[in-house]
Amino acid sequence: MEIITSSRSMTEWANSRLYSRETICLVPTMGYFHEGHLALMREGGGLADYLVVSLFVNPRQFGPTEDFEKYPRDLERDMRLARENGVDVMFIPEMVDLYPPDFQTEVRVMELSRPLCGASRPGHFDGVTTVVAKLFNLVKPHVAVFGEKDFQQLAVIRRMVADLNWDIEIAGHPVVRESSGLAMSSRNSYLDEEGHRKALSLYRALEFAAEQASGGATDPTLLEKQIKEKLAGLSGAEVDYVEIVQADTLEKSKMINHNSLLVLAVRIDGIRLIDNRMLLR
Ligand code: PAF
């Protein structure tokens, strides 16, 4: 596995692959790999001739009071896991390389970035789209893989790619869960044992909602209310949002149907976790 740490070398590497008519898959990450990341890498490995994984903890997608400084990092372990999972190149750029002091451009997807996580984390998606746009320009992938746990992020990136006419296929990978049902996330590492137990309430809420929907529930507002009540009864849990939206537009569902997606964000002992699932499969 090759390690590339400068944007110039990344571009040179990508250009020589393109010159040889070879294809590139990119899996963008912020590191601290878990099984969810590894699943993206394994999928990505089968989608192109070369698999590039970028590792960059992007300050622009963290709010001023968020966990940028303490975001978990373990570079040695990440490099070993990447090597073991078929990664050809790890791109680990320096902060000053991606954001030199005179940097002043932002990429924003106006509508899709606004609701849900965009409402509770102002500017978050502008940071994501700006860095992903830069990564796309440097790595020049034919295909890029993102996890469906960050469903809104995936929708925002698909919109950006379509709006900016990039010829890049965006592949979504289903949520990877622990055997308990908890969606894998680097932020799970902040939870103690009790926090882990409480965090299962997110998964239970999704399961409950899916049961209600397949049992004939059609009113999204009523179902959202029931879920919020269940979560409110749990000590240490603070609901950020619980919404049933149309999976393609992220607009509120008027009625539960086969395009209805339940998305939720809940703070467990102060740790913000997100999850989602289609209500009818
Ligand atoms: O999903 C993530 O880990 C990040 O938002 C991403 C896409 C790597 C951009 O920093």
PDB file of C-alpha atoms and ligand atoms in Angstrom:
ATOM      1  CA  MET A   1       0.000   0.000   0.000  1.00  0.00           C
ATOM      2  CA  GLU A   2       1.281   3.421  -0.964  1.00  0.00           C
ATOM      3  CA  ILE A   3       0.967   6.369   1.438  1.00  0.00           C
ATOM      4  CA  ILE A   4       0.550   9.764  -0.220  1.00  0.00           C
ATOM      5  CA  THR A   5       0.644  12.857   1.956  1.00  0.00           C
ATOM      6  CA  SER A   6       0.675  15.764  -0.497  1.00  0.00           C
ATOM      7  CA  SER A   7      -1.997  16.955  -2.892  1.00  0.00           C
ATOM      8  CA  ARG A   8       0.601  17.387  -5.638  1.00  0.00           C
ATOM      9  CA  SER A   9       1.707  13.726  -5.403  1.00  0.00           C
ATOM     10  CA  MET A  10      -1.933  12.636  -5.224  1.00  0.00           C
ATOM     11  CA  THR A  11      -2.708  14.456  -8.468  1.00  0.00           C
ATOM     12  CA  GLU A  12       0.384  13.028 -10.175  1.00  0.00           C
ATOM     13  CA  TRP A  13      -0.569   9.508  -9.094  1.00  0.00           C
ATOM     14  CA  ALA A  14      -4.168   9.967 -10.297  1.00  0.00           C
ATOM     15  CA  ASN A  15      -3.050  11.445 -13.631  1.00  0.00           C
ATOM     16  CA  SER A  16      -0.781   8.506 -14.341  1.00  0.00           C
ATOM     17  CA  ARG A  17      -3.626   6.051 -13.602  1.00  0.00           C
ATOM     18  CA  LEU A  18      -5.946   7.959 -15.929  1.00  0.00           C
ATOM     19  CA  TYR A  19      -3.234   8.105 -18.600  1.00  0.00           C
ATOM     20  CA  SER A  20      -3.060   4.281 -18.435  1.00  0.00           C
ATOM     21  CA  ARG A  21      -6.874   4.147 -18.695  1.00  0.00           C
ATOM     22  CA  GLU A  22      -7.167   2.593 -15.254  1.00  0.00           C
ATOM     23  CA  THR A  23     -10.115   3.331 -12.974  1.00  0.00           C
ATOM     24  CA  ILE A  24     -10.036   4.698  -9.429  1.00  0.00           C
ATOM     25  CA  CYS A  25     -12.418   4.239  -6.521  1.00  0.00           C
ATOM     26  CA  LEU A  26     -12.283   6.652  -3.581  1.00  0.00           C
ATOM     27  CA  VAL A  27     -13.510   5.973  -0.055  1.00  0.00           C
ATOM     28  CA  PRO A  28     -13.277   9.272   1.854  1.00  0.00           C
ATOM     29  CA  THR A  29     -12.910   8.889   5.637  1.00  0.00           C
ATOM     30  CA  MET A  30     -11.940  10.713   8.786  1.00  0.00           C
ATOM     31  CA  GLY A  31     -10.154   7.613  10.090  1.00  0.00           C
ATOM     32  CA  TYR A  32     -10.485   5.646  13.313  1.00  0.00           C
ATOM     33  CA  PHE A  33     -11.698   2.730  11.227  1.00  0.00           C
ATOM     34  CA  HIS A  34     -14.426   0.367  12.326  1.00  0.00           C
ATOM     35  CA  GLU A  35     -16.217  -2.432  10.508  1.00  0.00           C
ATOM     36  CA  GLY A  36     -18.376   0.151   8.681  1.00  0.00           C
ATOM     37  CA  HIS A  37     -15.323   1.739   7.042  1.00  0.00           C
ATOM     38  CA  LEU A  38     -13.869  -1.670   6.216  1.00  0.00           C
ATOM     39  CA  ALA A  39     -17.114  -2.683   4.506  1.00  0.00           C
ATOM     40  CA  LEU A  40     -16.889   0.450   2.330  1.00  0.00           C
ATOM     41  CA  MET A  41     -13.296  -0.453   1.450  1.00  0.00           C
ATOM     42  CA  ARG A  42     -14.203  -4.031   0.550  1.00  0.00           C
ATOM     43  CA  GLU A  43     -17.032  -2.803  -1.660  1.00  0.00           C
ATOM     44  CA  GLY A  44     -14.814  -0.107  -3.195  1.00  0.00           C
ATOM     45  CA  GLY A  45     -12.090  -2.644  -4.005  1.00  0.00           C
ATOM     46  CA  GLY A  46     -14.453  -4.394  -6.408  1.00  0.00           C
ATOM     47  CA  LEU A  47     -15.572  -1.245  -8.201  1.00  0.00           C
ATOM     48  CA  ALA A  48     -12.378  -0.037  -9.882  1.00  0.00           C
ATOM     49  CA  ASP A  49      -8.783  -0.997 -10.729  1.00  0.00           C
ATOM     50  CA  TYR A  50      -7.393   1.013  -7.795  1.00  0.00           C
ATOM     51  CA  LEU A  51      -8.786   1.761  -4.353  1.00  0.00           C
ATOM     52  CA  VAL A  52      -7.815   5.021  -2.674  1.00  0.00           C
ATOM     53  CA  VAL A  53      -8.848   5.744   0.915  1.00  0.00           C
ATOM     54  CA  SER A  54      -8.460   9.315   2.111  1.00  0.00           C
ATOM     55  CA  LEU A  55      -7.992  10.038   5.790  1.00  0.00           C
ATOM     56  CA  PHE A  56      -8.500  13.632   6.838  1.00  0.00           C
ATOM     57  CA  VAL A  57     -10.262  14.929   9.942  1.00  0.00           C
ATOM     58  CA  ASN A  58     -11.874  17.916   8.291  1.00  0.00           C
ATOM     59  CA  PRO A  59     -12.171  20.896  10.675  1.00  0.00           C
ATOM     60  CA  ARG A  60     -14.638  22.686   8.378  1.00  0.00           C
ATOM     61  CA  GLN A  61     -17.419  20.197   9.099  1.00  0.00           C
ATOM     62  CA  PHE A  62     -17.187  20.598  12.891  1.00  0.00           C
ATOM     63  CA  GLY A  63     -18.993  23.403  14.708  1.00  0.00           C
ATOM     64  CA  PRO A  64     -17.059  25.604  17.162  1.00  0.00           C
ATOM     65  CA  THR A  65     -18.317  23.612  20.174  1.00  0.00           C
ATOM     66  CA  GLU A  66     -18.008  20.184  18.519  1.00  0.00           C
ATOM     67  CA  ASP A  67     -15.438  17.428  18.949  1.00  0.00           C
ATOM     68  CA  PHE A  68     -12.818  18.248  16.278  1.00  0.00           C
ATOM     69  CA  GLU A  69      -9.942  18.338  18.761  1.00  0.00           C
ATOM     70  CA  LYS A  70     -10.901  15.134  20.528  1.00  0.00           C
ATOM     71  CA  TYR A  71     -12.150  13.245  17.459  1.00  0.00           C
ATOM     72  CA  PRO A  72     -10.614   9.751  17.873  1.00  0.00           C
ATOM     73  CA  ARG A  73      -7.429   9.131  15.907  1.00  0.00           C
ATOM     74  CA  ASP A  74      -5.174   6.060  15.525  1.00  0.00           C
ATOM     75  CA  LEU A  75      -3.120   6.333  12.371  1.00  0.00           C
ATOM     76  CA  GLU A  76      -0.975   3.219  12.850  1.00  0.00           C
ATOM     77  CA  ARG A  77      -4.008   0.995  13.350  1.00  0.00           C
ATOM     78  CA  ASP A  78      -5.860   2.634  10.434  1.00  0.00           C
ATOM     79  CA  MET A  79      -2.927   2.008   8.088  1.00  0.00           C
ATOM     80  CA  ARG A  80      -2.745  -1.638   9.133  1.00  0.00           C
ATOM     81  CA  LEU A  81      -6.495  -2.136   8.635  1.00  0.00           C
ATOM     82  CA  ALA A  82      -6.419  -0.395   5.256  1.00  0.00           C
ATOM     83  CA  ARG A  83      -3.539  -2.616   4.125  1.00  0.00           C
ATOM     84  CA  GLU A  84      -5.405  -5.727   5.281  1.00  0.00           C
ATOM     85  CA  ASN A  85      -8.514  -4.646   3.387  1.00  0.00           C
ATOM     86  CA  GLY A  86      -7.011  -4.272  -0.053  1.00  0.00           C
ATOM     87  CA  VAL A  87      -6.392  -0.504  -0.142  1.00  0.00           C
ATOM     88  CA  ASP A  88      -3.863   0.510  -2.803  1.00  0.00           C
ATOM     89  CA  VAL A  89      -3.279   4.085  -1.699  1.00  0.00           C
ATOM     90  CA  MET A  90      -3.941   5.937   1.509  1.00  0.00           C
ATOM     91  CA  PHE A  91      -4.137   9.666   0.976  1.00  0.00           C
ATOM     92  CA  ILE A  92      -3.367  11.457   4.242  1.00  0.00           C
ATOM     93  CA  PRO A  93      -3.028  15.152   3.434  1.00  0.00           C
ATOM     94  CA  GLU A  94      -1.726  17.808   5.810  1.00  0.00           C
ATOM     95  CA  MET A  95      -4.115  20.490   7.034  1.00  0.00           C
ATOM     96  CA  VAL A  96      -2.103  23.326   5.487  1.00  0.00           C
ATOM     97  CA  ASP A  97      -1.996  21.494   2.163  1.00  0.00           C
ATOM     98  CA  LEU A  98      -5.788  21.222   1.869  1.00  0.00           C
ATOM     99  CA  TYR A  99      -6.491  24.548   3.567  1.00  0.00           C
ATOM    100  CA  PRO A 100      -3.597  26.967   3.037  1.00  0.00           C
ATOM    101  CA  PRO A 101      -3.918  30.305   4.864  1.00  0.00           C
ATOM    102  CA  ASP A 102      -5.347  32.065   1.787  1.00  0.00           C
ATOM    103  CA  PHE A 103      -8.077  29.432   1.211  1.00  0.00           C
ATOM    104  CA  GLN A 104     -11.479  31.104   0.783  1.00  0.00           C
ATOM    105  CA  THR A 105     -13.824  28.908  -1.275  1.00  0.00           C
ATOM    106  CA  GLU A 106     -16.880  27.001  -0.101  1.00  0.00           C
ATOM    107  CA  VAL A 107     -19.077  24.495  -1.940  1.00  0.00           C
ATOM    108  CA  ARG A 108     -22.689  24.518  -0.725  1.00  0.00           C
ATOM    109  CA  VAL A 109     -25.685  22.403  -1.707  1.00  0.00           C
ATOM    110  CA  MET A 110     -28.340  24.906  -0.799  1.00  0.00           C
ATOM    111  CA  GLU A 111     -31.599  23.080  -0.078  1.00  0.00           C
ATOM    112  CA  LEU A 112     -30.656  19.525   0.899  1.00  0.00           C
ATOM    113  CA  SER A 113     -28.073  20.820   3.391  1.00  0.00           C
ATOM    114  CA  ARG A 114     -30.642  22.791   5.371  1.00  0.00           C
ATOM    115  CA  PRO A 115     -32.931  20.370   7.311  1.00  0.00           C
ATOM    116  CA  LEU A 116     -32.162  17.606   9.820  1.00  0.00           C
ATOM    117  CA  CYS A 117     -28.406  17.499  10.632  1.00  0.00           C
ATOM    118  CA  GLY A 118     -27.982  20.743   8.684  1.00  0.00           C
ATOM    119  CA  ALA A 119     -30.397  22.494  11.045  1.00  0.00           C
ATOM    120  CA  SER A 120     -28.723  21.285  14.218  1.00  0.00           C
ATOM    121  CA  ARG A 121     -25.157  21.557  12.870  1.00  0.00           C
ATOM    122  CA  PRO A 122     -25.096  24.822  10.874  1.00  0.00           C
ATOM    123  CA  GLY A 123     -22.365  24.813   8.228  1.00  0.00           C
ATOM    124  CA  HIS A 124     -21.652  21.099   8.679  1.00  0.00           C
ATOM    125  CA  PHE A 125     -22.571  20.046   5.155  1.00  0.00           C
ATOM    126  CA  ASP A 126     -20.788  23.047   3.613  1.00  0.00           C
ATOM    127  CA  GLY A 127     -17.638  21.697   5.257  1.00  0.00           C
ATOM    128  CA  VAL A 128     -18.363  18.198   3.959  1.00  0.00           C
ATOM    129  CA  THR A 129     -19.084  19.269   0.371  1.00  0.00           C
ATOM    130  CA  THR A 130     -16.073  21.579   0.281  1.00  0.00           C
ATOM    131  CA  VAL A 131     -13.644  18.869   1.371  1.00  0.00           C
ATOM    132  CA  VAL A 132     -15.253  16.147  -0.754  1.00  0.00           C
ATOM    133  CA  ALA A 133     -15.098  18.439  -3.802  1.00  0.00           C
ATOM    134  CA  LYS A 134     -11.381  18.939  -3.161  1.00  0.00           C
ATOM    135  CA  LEU A 135     -10.834  15.197  -2.707  1.00  0.00           C
ATOM    136  CA  PHE A 136     -12.679  14.463  -5.956  1.00  0.00           C
ATOM    137  CA  ASN A 137     -10.468  16.976  -7.793  1.00  0.00           C
ATOM    138  CA  LEU A 138      -7.270  15.530  -6.338  1.00  0.00           C
ATOM    139  CA  VAL A 139      -8.029  11.787  -6.503  1.00  0.00           C
ATOM    140  CA  LYS A 140     -10.073  11.958  -9.753  1.00  0.00           C
ATOM    141  CA  PRO A 141     -12.183   8.890  -8.913  1.00  0.00           C
ATOM    142  CA  HIS A 142     -14.583   7.162 -11.310  1.00  0.00           C
ATOM    143  CA  VAL A 143     -16.586   5.968  -8.336  1.00  0.00           C
ATOM    144  CA  ALA A 144     -16.746   6.925  -4.655  1.00  0.00           C
ATOM    145  CA  VAL A 145     -18.363   4.980  -1.806  1.00  0.00           C
ATOM    146  CA  PHE A 146     -20.207   6.538   1.150  1.00  0.00           C
ATOM    147  CA  GLY A 147     -22.116   4.907   4.006  1.00  0.00           C
ATOM    148  CA  GLU A 148     -25.900   5.153   4.173  1.00  0.00           C
ATOM    149  CA  LYS A 149     -25.754   5.786   7.931  1.00  0.00           C
ATOM    150  CA  ASP A 150     -25.049   9.413   6.992  1.00  0.00           C
ATOM    151  CA  PHE A 151     -28.052   9.353   4.690  1.00  0.00           C
ATOM    152  CA  GLN A 152     -28.319  13.113   4.334  1.00  0.00           C
ATOM    153  CA  GLN A 153     -24.597  13.388   3.559  1.00  0.00           C
ATOM    154  CA  LEU A 154     -25.022  10.833   0.776  1.00  0.00           C
ATOM    155  CA  ALA A 155     -27.993  12.754  -0.649  1.00  0.00           C
ATOM    156  CA  VAL A 156     -26.093  16.056  -0.469  1.00  0.00           C
ATOM    157  CA  ILE A 157     -23.045  14.579  -2.223  1.00  0.00           C
ATOM    158  CA  ARG A 158     -25.182  13.003  -4.954  1.00  0.00           C
ATOM    159  CA  ARG A 159     -26.804  16.403  -5.520  1.00  0.00           C
ATOM    160  CA  MET A 160     -23.412  18.148  -5.657  1.00  0.00           C
ATOM    161  CA  VAL A 161     -22.066  15.633  -8.181  1.00  0.00           C
ATOM    162  CA  ALA A 162     -25.146  16.005 -10.388  1.00  0.00           C
ATOM    163  CA  ASP A 163     -25.218  19.810 -10.104  1.00  0.00           C
ATOM    164  CA  LEU A 164     -21.509  20.194 -10.873  1.00  0.00           C
ATOM    165  CA  ASN A 165     -21.613  17.660 -13.752  1.00  0.00           C
ATOM    166  CA  TRP A 166     -18.923  15.433 -12.309  1.00  0.00           C
ATOM    167  CA  ASP A 167     -18.714  12.089 -14.060  1.00  0.00           C
ATOM    168  CA  ILE A 168     -18.397  10.194 -10.775  1.00  0.00           C
ATOM    169  CA  GLU A 169     -20.620   7.332  -9.699  1.00  0.00           C
ATOM    170  CA  ILE A 170     -21.666   7.639  -6.044  1.00  0.00           C
ATOM    171  CA  ALA A 171     -22.248   4.249  -4.423  1.00  0.00           C
ATOM    172  CA  GLY A 172     -24.114   4.029  -1.120  1.00  0.00           C
ATOM    173  CA  HIS A 173     -23.309   1.208   1.295  1.00  0.00           C
ATOM    174  CA  PRO A 174     -26.004  -0.070   3.723  1.00  0.00           C
ATOM    175  CA  VAL A 175     -25.627   0.773   7.422  1.00  0.00           C
ATOM    176  CA  VAL A 176     -23.239  -1.647   9.132  1.00  0.00           C
ATOM    177  CA  ARG A 177     -24.402  -2.611  12.629  1.00  0.00           C
ATOM    178  CA  GLU A 178     -22.881  -4.198  15.694  1.00  0.00           C
ATOM    179  CA  SER A 179     -24.505  -7.545  16.600  1.00  0.00           C
ATOM    180  CA  SER A 180     -26.629  -5.573  19.108  1.00  0.00           C
ATOM    181  CA  GLY A 181     -28.073  -3.501  16.252  1.00  0.00           C
ATOM    182  CA  LEU A 182     -26.187  -0.294  17.105  1.00  0.00           C
ATOM    183  CA  ALA A 183     -25.009   1.423  13.915  1.00  0.00           C
ATOM    184  CA  MET A 184     -21.198   1.477  13.700  1.00  0.00           C
ATOM    185  CA  SER A 185     -19.730   4.935  14.247  1.00  0.00           C
ATOM    186  CA  SER A 186     -16.351   6.285  15.311  1.00  0.00           C
ATOM    187  CA  ARG A 187     -18.245   8.266  17.963  1.00  0.00           C
ATOM    188  CA  ASN A 188     -19.443   5.016  19.621  1.00  0.00           C
ATOM    189  CA  SER A 189     -15.953   4.926  21.143  1.00  0.00           C
ATOM    190  CA  TYR A 190     -16.984   7.874  23.367  1.00  0.00           C
ATOM    191  CA  LEU A 191     -19.720   5.742  24.996  1.00  0.00           C
ATOM    192  CA  ASP A 192     -19.127   3.715  28.150  1.00  0.00           C
ATOM    193  CA  GLU A 193     -20.888   0.384  28.671  1.00  0.00           C
ATOM    194  CA  GLU A 194     -24.021   2.018  30.047  1.00  0.00           C
ATOM    195  CA  GLY A 195     -24.009   4.536  27.179  1.00  0.00           C
ATOM    196  CA  HIS A 196     -23.766   1.676  24.682  1.00  0.00           C
ATOM    197  CA  ARG A 197     -26.792   0.073  26.299  1.00  0.00           C
ATOM    198  CA  LYS A 198     -28.771   3.315  26.121  1.00  0.00           C
ATOM    199  CA  ALA A 199     -27.696   3.890  22.521  1.00  0.00           C
ATOM    200  CA  LEU A 200     -29.554   0.729  21.523  1.00  0.00           C
ATOM    201  CA  SER A 201     -32.740   2.765  21.964  1.00  0.00           C
ATOM    202  CA  LEU A 202     -32.055   4.287  18.532  1.00  0.00           C
ATOM    203  CA  TYR A 203     -32.101   0.879  16.890  1.00  0.00           C
ATOM    204  CA  ARG A 204     -35.159  -0.150  18.912  1.00  0.00           C
ATOM    205  CA  ALA A 205     -36.943   3.003  17.772  1.00  0.00           C
ATOM    206  CA  LEU A 206     -36.240   2.112  14.135  1.00  0.00           C
ATOM    207  CA  GLU A 207     -37.480  -1.440  14.650  1.00  0.00           C
ATOM    208  CA  PHE A 208     -40.610  -0.245  16.448  1.00  0.00           C
ATOM    209  CA  ALA A 209     -41.392   2.205  13.640  1.00  0.00           C
ATOM    210  CA  ALA A 210     -40.878  -0.431  10.949  1.00  0.00           C
ATOM    211  CA  GLU A 211     -43.217  -2.811  12.792  1.00  0.00           C
ATOM    212  CA  GLN A 212     -45.853  -0.095  13.051  1.00  0.00           C
ATOM    213  CA  ALA A 213     -45.498   0.730   9.361  1.00  0.00           C
ATOM    214  CA  SER A 214     -45.770  -2.869   8.228  1.00  0.00           C
ATOM    215  CA  GLY A 215     -48.719  -3.264  10.589  1.00  0.00           C
ATOM    216  CA  GLY A 216     -50.547  -0.555   8.641  1.00  0.00           C
ATOM    217  CA  ALA A 217     -49.578   2.757  10.344  1.00  0.00           C
ATOM    218  CA  THR A 218     -49.851   5.559   7.787  1.00  0.00           C
ATOM    219  CA  ASP A 219     -49.602   8.769   9.839  1.00  0.00           C
ATOM    220  CA  PRO A 220     -45.964   9.971  10.039  1.00  0.00           C
ATOM    221  CA  THR A 221     -46.694  12.673  12.639  1.00  0.00           C
ATOM    222  CA  LEU A 222     -48.281  10.210  15.038  1.00  0.00           C
ATOM    223  CA  LEU A 223     -45.426   7.726  14.619  1.00  0.00           C
ATOM    224  CA  GLU A 224     -42.794  10.430  15.139  1.00  0.00           C
ATOM    225  CA  LYS A 225     -44.610  11.471  18.337  1.00  0.00           C
ATOM    226  CA  GLN A 226     -44.678   7.885  19.632  1.00  0.00           C
ATOM    227  CA  ILE A 227     -40.943   7.488  18.992  1.00  0.00           C
ATOM    228  CA  LYS A 228     -40.085  10.808  20.646  1.00  0.00           C
ATOM    229  CA  GLU A 229     -42.110   9.777  23.698  1.00  0.00           C
ATOM    230  CA  LYS A 230     -40.277   6.466  23.929  1.00  0.00           C
ATOM    231  CA  LEU A 231     -36.879   8.170  23.678  1.00  0.00           C
ATOM    232  CA  ALA A 232     -37.844  10.955  26.086  1.00  0.00           C
ATOM    233  CA  GLY A 233     -38.474   8.319  28.765  1.00  0.00           C
ATOM    234  CA  LEU A 234     -34.822   7.288  28.725  1.00  0.00           C
ATOM    235  CA  SER A 235     -32.416   9.015  31.118  1.00  0.00           C
ATOM    236  CA  GLY A 236     -29.386  10.539  29.377  1.00  0.00           C
ATOM    237  CA  ALA A 237     -31.138  10.636  25.982  1.00  0.00           C
ATOM    238  CA  GLU A 238     -31.918  13.965  24.332  1.00  0.00           C
ATOM    239  CA  VAL A 239     -33.726  13.929  20.997  1.00  0.00           C
ATOM    240  CA  ASP A 240     -32.284  16.210  18.344  1.00  0.00           C
ATOM    241  CA  TYR A 241     -34.735  15.140  15.640  1.00  0.00           C
ATOM    242  CA  VAL A 242     -37.004  12.239  14.749  1.00  0.00           C
ATOM    243  CA  GLU A 243     -38.473  12.621  11.270  1.00  0.00           C
ATOM    244  CA  ILE A 244     -40.091  10.534   8.602  1.00  0.00           C
ATOM    245  CA  VAL A 245     -38.986  11.889   5.238  1.00  0.00           C
ATOM    246  CA  GLN A 246     -39.132  10.925   1.579  1.00  0.00           C
ATOM    247  CA  ALA A 247     -35.862   9.090   0.900  1.00  0.00           C
ATOM    248  CA  ASP A 248     -35.248  10.807  -2.448  1.00  0.00           C
ATOM    249  CA  THR A 249     -35.933  14.442  -1.471  1.00  0.00           C
ATOM    250  CA  LEU A 250     -35.633  14.397   2.364  1.00  0.00           C
ATOM    251  CA  GLU A 251     -38.952  16.280   2.462  1.00  0.00           C
ATOM    252  CA  LYS A 252     -41.338  15.362   5.248  1.00  0.00           C
ATOM    253  CA  SER A 253     -43.518  12.350   4.318  1.00  0.00           C
ATOM    254  CA  LYS A 254     -47.209  13.259   4.212  1.00  0.00           C
ATOM    255  CA  MET A 255     -48.127   9.602   4.467  1.00  0.00           C
ATOM    256  CA  ILE A 256     -46.030   6.519   5.199  1.00  0.00           C
ATOM    257  CA  ASN A 257     -45.253   4.719   1.949  1.00  0.00           C
ATOM    258  CA  HIS A 258     -42.467   2.684   0.333  1.00  0.00           C
ATOM    259  CA  ASN A 259     -40.305   5.793  -0.014  1.00  0.00           C
ATOM    260  CA  SER A 260     -40.561   6.753   3.684  1.00  0.00           C
ATOM    261  CA  LEU A 261     -37.329   6.860   5.633  1.00  0.00           C
ATOM    262  CA  LEU A 262     -37.142   7.317   9.391  1.00  0.00           C
ATOM    263  CA  VAL A 263     -34.121   9.441  10.308  1.00  0.00           C
ATOM    264  CA  LEU A 264     -33.116  10.239  13.841  1.00  0.00           C
ATOM    265  CA  ALA A 265     -30.423  12.033  15.783  1.00  0.00           C
ATOM    266  CA  VAL A 266     -30.245  11.552  19.526  1.00  0.00           C
ATOM    267  CA  ARG A 267     -27.679  12.600  22.103  1.00  0.00           C
ATOM    268  CA  ILE A 268     -26.828   9.755  24.433  1.00  0.00           C
ATOM    269  CA  ASP A 269     -24.933  11.029  27.475  1.00  0.00           C
ATOM    270  CA  GLY A 270     -24.061  14.067  25.358  1.00  0.00           C
ATOM    271  CA  ILE A 271     -22.795  12.015  22.349  1.00  0.00           C
ATOM    272  CA  ARG A 272     -24.747  12.789  19.191  1.00  0.00           C
ATOM    273  CA  LEU A 273     -25.665   9.596  17.306  1.00  0.00           C
ATOM    274  CA  ILE A 274     -27.613   9.261  14.066  1.00  0.00           C
ATOM    275  CA  ASP A 275     -29.377   6.351  12.419  1.00  0.00           C
ATOM    276  CA  ASN A 276     -32.045   5.671   9.805  1.00  0.00           C
ATOM    277  CA  ARG A 277     -34.060   2.991   8.059  1.00  0.00           C
ATOM    278  CA  MET A 278     -36.647   2.627   5.335  1.00  0.00           C
ATOM    279  CA  LEU A 279     -39.954   1.954   7.045  1.00  0.00           C
ATOM    280  CA  LEU A 280     -41.286  -0.500   4.472  1.00  0.00           C
ATOM    281  CA  ARG A 281     -39.020  -2.888   2.608  1.00  0.00           C
TER     282      ARG A 281
HETATM  283  O1  PAF B   1     -18.349  10.700   6.424  1.00  0.00           O
HETATM  284  C1  PAF B   1     -17.239  11.150   6.743  1.00  0.00           C
HETATM  285  O2  PAF B   1     -16.428  10.502   7.368  1.00  0.00           O
HETATM  286  C2  PAF B   1     -16.885  12.581   6.353  1.00  0.00           C
HETATM  287  O3  PAF B   1     -17.999  13.411   6.414  1.00  0.00           O
HETATM  288  C3  PAF B   1     -16.222  12.684   4.963  1.00  0.00           C
HETATM  289  C4  PAF B   1     -17.158  12.233   3.857  1.00  0.00           C
HETATM  290  C5  PAF B   1     -14.962  11.833   4.945  1.00  0.00           C
HETATM  291  C6  PAF B   1     -15.827  14.124   4.673  1.00  0.00           C
HETATM  292  O4  PAF B   1     -14.920  14.614   5.605  1.00  0.00           O
END
